C-alpha cells in the first residue's frame, strides 16, 4: 500500500480484495450505492428550499446472508479510514443504531404482511461514517434495495435500470417509490429521527446515477 492509492471504489477493491471477497462469499445478494455531498441546502431543504447534491466515486456495499434463526441481525460494518489507509470495524457505540435499523426493517416487513426470514446484514462502507459524505444515506439506499430483491418484490433488471433512468420517470415508478420510502425510513432510524423529519435527499441522490449535481426539492 502506498500514498498513491486514490480513494475511489475501483482502487479500494484492488487494494483490499479480501474485504470484498469476504462480503460476496457470505451474501447471496449484494447491492451498492454511492455516497454524496452537499453543494448547498443541507438544512433549508427541510423547509421547502432547494438542495444540491452530487454523488462520489465511493460506495457502500450491503449484502444479505441467510440466517438460521428468524429475525434480522446487522453484523459489524467495515468502513474505510483514509488517514490510516485501512478498513476497520464500525465502533461498538454504533450498536444501538444497528438495533434501530433492525427494528425498522422488522416493522416494514410486518406492515407489508411479509414473513421476516433469518437474515444477517453485512456492509462495507468506502465513505467513513460521520464525515458528512452521506454514508448513512448510501447504506439506507443499498439496504432497502437489497431487502426488496431478497423478498422478491423487485427484479434485478428494474433495480439496475434506476441509475440511468431520468428522475422525472423514476418518480413515476411505484417500485422505485416503495424502495425509496424504505430507504428514507432507514436513514431516519440511523439518526434516531421520526419518519419525514429529514428531507430524503441523501438516499434519493444515491439512487440516481448522474455524474452531475442533483437539484432536489422536498
Coordinates of C-alpha atoms in Angstrom, one line a residue:
X1 CA 0.0 0.0 0.0
X2 CA 1.4 3.4 -0.9
X3 CA 0.2 7.0 -0.8
X4 CA -0.6 6.8 -4.5
X5 CA -3.8 4.8 -3.7
X6 CA -6.7 7.1 -4.7
X7 CA -9.8 7.0 -2.6
X8 CA -12.3 5.6 -5.1
X9 CA -14.2 2.4 -5.3
X10 CA -12.2 0.7 -8.1
X11 CA -8.8 1.4 -6.4
X12 CA -10.1 0.3 -3.0
X13 CA -11.3 -3.0 -4.4
X14 CA -7.9 -3.6 -6.0
X15 CA -6.0 -2.7 -2.8
X16 CA -8.2 -4.7 -0.4
X17 CA -9.6 -7.6 -2.4
X18 CA -10.1 -9.7 0.8
X19 CA -12.6 -7.3 2.2
X20 CA -14.9 -7.5 -0.9
X21 CA -14.3 -11.2 -1.4
X22 CA -15.5 -11.9 2.2
X23 CA -18.6 -9.9 1.6
X24 CA -19.6 -11.5 -1.7
X25 CA -18.8 -15.0 -0.5
X26 CA -21.1 -14.7 2.6
X27 CA -24.0 -13.0 0.9
X28 CA -26.5 -14.3 -1.6
X29 CA -27.5 -10.7 -2.7
X30 CA -25.3 -7.6 -2.6
X31 CA -26.3 -4.1 -3.7
X32 CA -24.2 -0.9 -3.6
X33 CA -25.0 2.9 -3.6
X34 CA -22.7 5.9 -3.8
X35 CA -22.1 8.4 -1.0
X36 CA -22.7 12.1 -1.9
X37 CA -22.1 15.6 -0.6
X38 CA -24.0 18.9 -0.4
X39 CA -23.2 21.8 -2.7
X40 CA -26.0 23.7 -0.8
X41 CA -29.3 23.3 1.1
X42 CA -28.4 21.0 3.9
X43 CA -31.0 22.4 6.3
X44 CA -33.1 24.7 4.1
X45 CA -34.4 21.8 2.0
X46 CA -36.3 20.6 5.1
X47 CA -38.4 23.8 5.0
X48 CA -39.1 24.0 1.3
X49 CA -35.8 25.2 0.0
X50 CA -33.6 23.6 -2.7
X51 CA -30.8 21.1 -2.0
X52 CA -28.0 20.4 -4.5
X53 CA -26.1 17.2 -4.0
X54 CA -23.6 15.2 -6.0
X55 CA -22.5 11.6 -5.9
X56 CA -19.0 10.5 -5.2
X57 CA -16.9 7.6 -6.7
X58 CA -17.1 5.9 -3.3
X59 CA -19.8 3.3 -2.5
X60 CA -21.4 1.4 0.3
X61 CA -22.0 -2.3 -0.3
X62 CA -24.7 -4.1 1.6
X63 CA -25.4 -7.8 1.4
X64 CA -27.8 -10.3 3.0
X65 CA -26.5 -13.6 4.3
X66 CA -29.3 -16.1 5.0
X67 CA -29.6 -16.7 8.8
X68 CA -30.6 -19.9 10.6
X69 CA -32.6 -18.1 13.4
X70 CA -35.7 -15.9 12.4
X71 CA -35.2 -12.2 12.6
X72 CA -32.6 -9.7 11.4
X73 CA -29.0 -9.1 12.7
X74 CA -26.7 -6.4 11.5
X75 CA -23.1 -7.7 11.5
X76 CA -20.2 -5.4 12.4
X77 CA -19.8 -2.9 9.5
X78 CA -16.4 -2.5 7.8
X79 CA -15.6 1.1 6.9
X80 CA -12.5 2.7 5.3
X81 CA -10.3 5.1 7.2
X82 CA -8.5 7.3 4.8
X83 CA -5.9 8.6 7.3
X84 CA -4.9 5.0 8.1
X85 CA -5.4 3.6 4.6
X86 CA -7.2 0.6 6.0
X87 CA -10.6 -0.8 6.8
X88 CA -11.8 -1.2 10.4
X89 CA -15.0 -2.4 12.2
X90 CA -17.5 0.4 13.0
X91 CA -17.3 1.4 16.6
X92 CA -19.1 -0.6 19.2
X93 CA -21.1 2.5 20.2
X94 CA -22.9 2.1 16.9
X95 CA -24.8 -1.0 18.2
X96 CA -27.9 1.0 19.3
X97 CA -28.0 2.4 15.8
X98 CA -27.8 -1.0 14.2
X99 CA -30.5 -2.2 16.5
X100 CA -32.7 0.7 15.4
X101 CA -32.1 -0.4 11.7
X102 CA -33.1 -4.0 12.5
X103 CA -36.3 -2.8 14.3
X104 CA -37.1 -0.6 11.3
X105 CA -36.8 -3.4 8.8
X106 CA -38.8 -5.8 11.0
X107 CA -41.6 -3.2 11.3
X108 CA -41.6 -2.7 7.5
X109 CA -41.9 -6.5 6.9
X110 CA -44.7 -6.7 9.4
X111 CA -46.5 -3.8 7.8
X112 CA -46.2 -5.4 4.4
X113 CA -47.5 -8.7 5.9
X114 CA -44.3 -10.5 4.9
X115 CA -42.6 -13.1 7.0
X116 CA -39.3 -11.9 8.2
X117 CA -36.8 -14.7 7.4
X118 CA -33.5 -15.1 9.2
X119 CA -31.1 -12.6 7.7
X120 CA -27.6 -11.3 8.6
X121 CA -26.8 -7.9 7.1
X122 CA -23.2 -7.2 6.1
X123 CA -21.9 -3.9 4.8
X124 CA -18.6 -2.4 3.5
X125 CA -18.5 1.4 3.6
X126 CA -16.0 3.2 1.5
X127 CA -17.2 6.5 2.9
X128 CA -16.3 6.9 6.6
X129 CA -19.4 7.3 8.8
X130 CA -19.8 10.8 10.3
X131 CA -17.7 12.7 7.8
X132 CA -20.6 14.4 6.1
X133 CA -20.5 12.3 2.9
X134 CA -23.8 10.5 3.3
X135 CA -22.5 7.2 4.5
X136 CA -25.9 6.6 6.1
X137 CA -27.8 7.5 3.0
X138 CA -25.8 5.2 0.8
X139 CA -26.2 2.4 3.4
X140 CA -30.0 3.0 3.5
X141 CA -30.4 3.0 -0.3
X142 CA -28.4 -0.1 -0.7
X143 CA -30.1 -2.0 2.2
X144 CA -33.6 -1.0 1.0
X145 CA -32.8 -2.3 -2.5
X146 CA -31.2 -5.5 -1.2
X147 CA -34.2 -6.2 1.0
X148 CA -36.7 -5.8 -1.8
X149 CA -34.7 -8.1 -4.0
X150 CA -34.4 -10.7 -1.2
X151 CA -38.2 -10.5 -0.7
X152 CA -38.7 -10.9 -4.5
X153 CA -40.6 -7.6 -4.6
X154 CA -38.1 -6.2 -7.1
X155 CA -36.3 -7.6 -10.1
X156 CA -32.6 -7.2 -10.8
X157 CA -33.3 -5.6 -14.1
X158 CA -35.6 -2.9 -12.6
X159 CA -33.1 -2.1 -9.8
X160 CA -30.2 -1.9 -12.3
X161 CA -32.2 0.5 -14.5
X162 CA -32.7 3.2 -11.9
X163 CA -29.1 4.6 -12.2
X164 CA -29.7 5.6 -15.8
X165 CA -33.5 6.4 -15.7
X166 CA -34.4 10.2 -15.9
X167 CA -35.5 11.4 -12.5
X168 CA -38.9 12.5 -13.8
X169 CA -39.6 9.0 -15.0
X170 CA -38.1 7.5 -11.8
X171 CA -40.5 9.4 -9.6
X172 CA -43.5 7.8 -11.5
X173 CA -42.3 4.3 -10.7
X174 CA -44.2 2.6 -8.0
X175 CA -41.4 0.1 -7.4
X176 CA -38.9 2.9 -7.0
X177 CA -41.1 4.8 -4.6
X178 CA -41.5 1.7 -2.4
X179 CA -37.8 1.2 -2.1
X180 CA -37.1 4.9 -1.7
X181 CA -39.7 5.2 1.1
X182 CA -38.0 2.3 3.0
X183 CA -34.5 3.9 2.4
X184 CA -35.8 7.2 3.8
X185 CA -37.2 5.4 6.9
X186 CA -33.9 3.5 7.4
X187 CA -31.9 6.7 7.2
X188 CA -34.2 8.3 9.8
X189 CA -33.8 5.3 12.1
X190 CA -30.0 5.6 11.8
X191 CA -30.2 9.2 13.0
X192 CA -32.8 8.4 15.7
X193 CA -35.4 10.6 14.0
X194 CA -39.0 10.0 13.1
X195 CA -40.1 9.4 9.5
X196 CA -40.2 12.6 7.4
X197 CA -38.1 14.6 9.8
X198 CA -35.3 14.5 7.2
X199 CA -35.6 15.5 3.6
X200 CA -34.7 12.2 1.9
X201 CA -32.3 13.9 -0.4
X202 CA -29.3 11.7 0.6
X203 CA -30.9 8.3 -0.3
X204 CA -32.6 9.8 -3.4
X205 CA -29.2 11.1 -4.7
X206 CA -27.6 7.7 -4.0
X207 CA -30.3 6.0 -6.2
X208 CA -29.6 8.4 -9.2
X209 CA -26.6 7.6 -11.4
X210 CA -25.9 11.1 -12.7
X211 CA -22.4 12.4 -12.6
X212 CA -23.8 15.9 -12.4
X213 CA -25.3 17.6 -9.3
X214 CA -28.9 16.7 -8.4
X215 CA -31.3 19.5 -7.6
X216 CA -33.9 18.3 -5.0
X217 CA -37.0 19.9 -3.6
X218 CA -38.8 18.0 -0.8

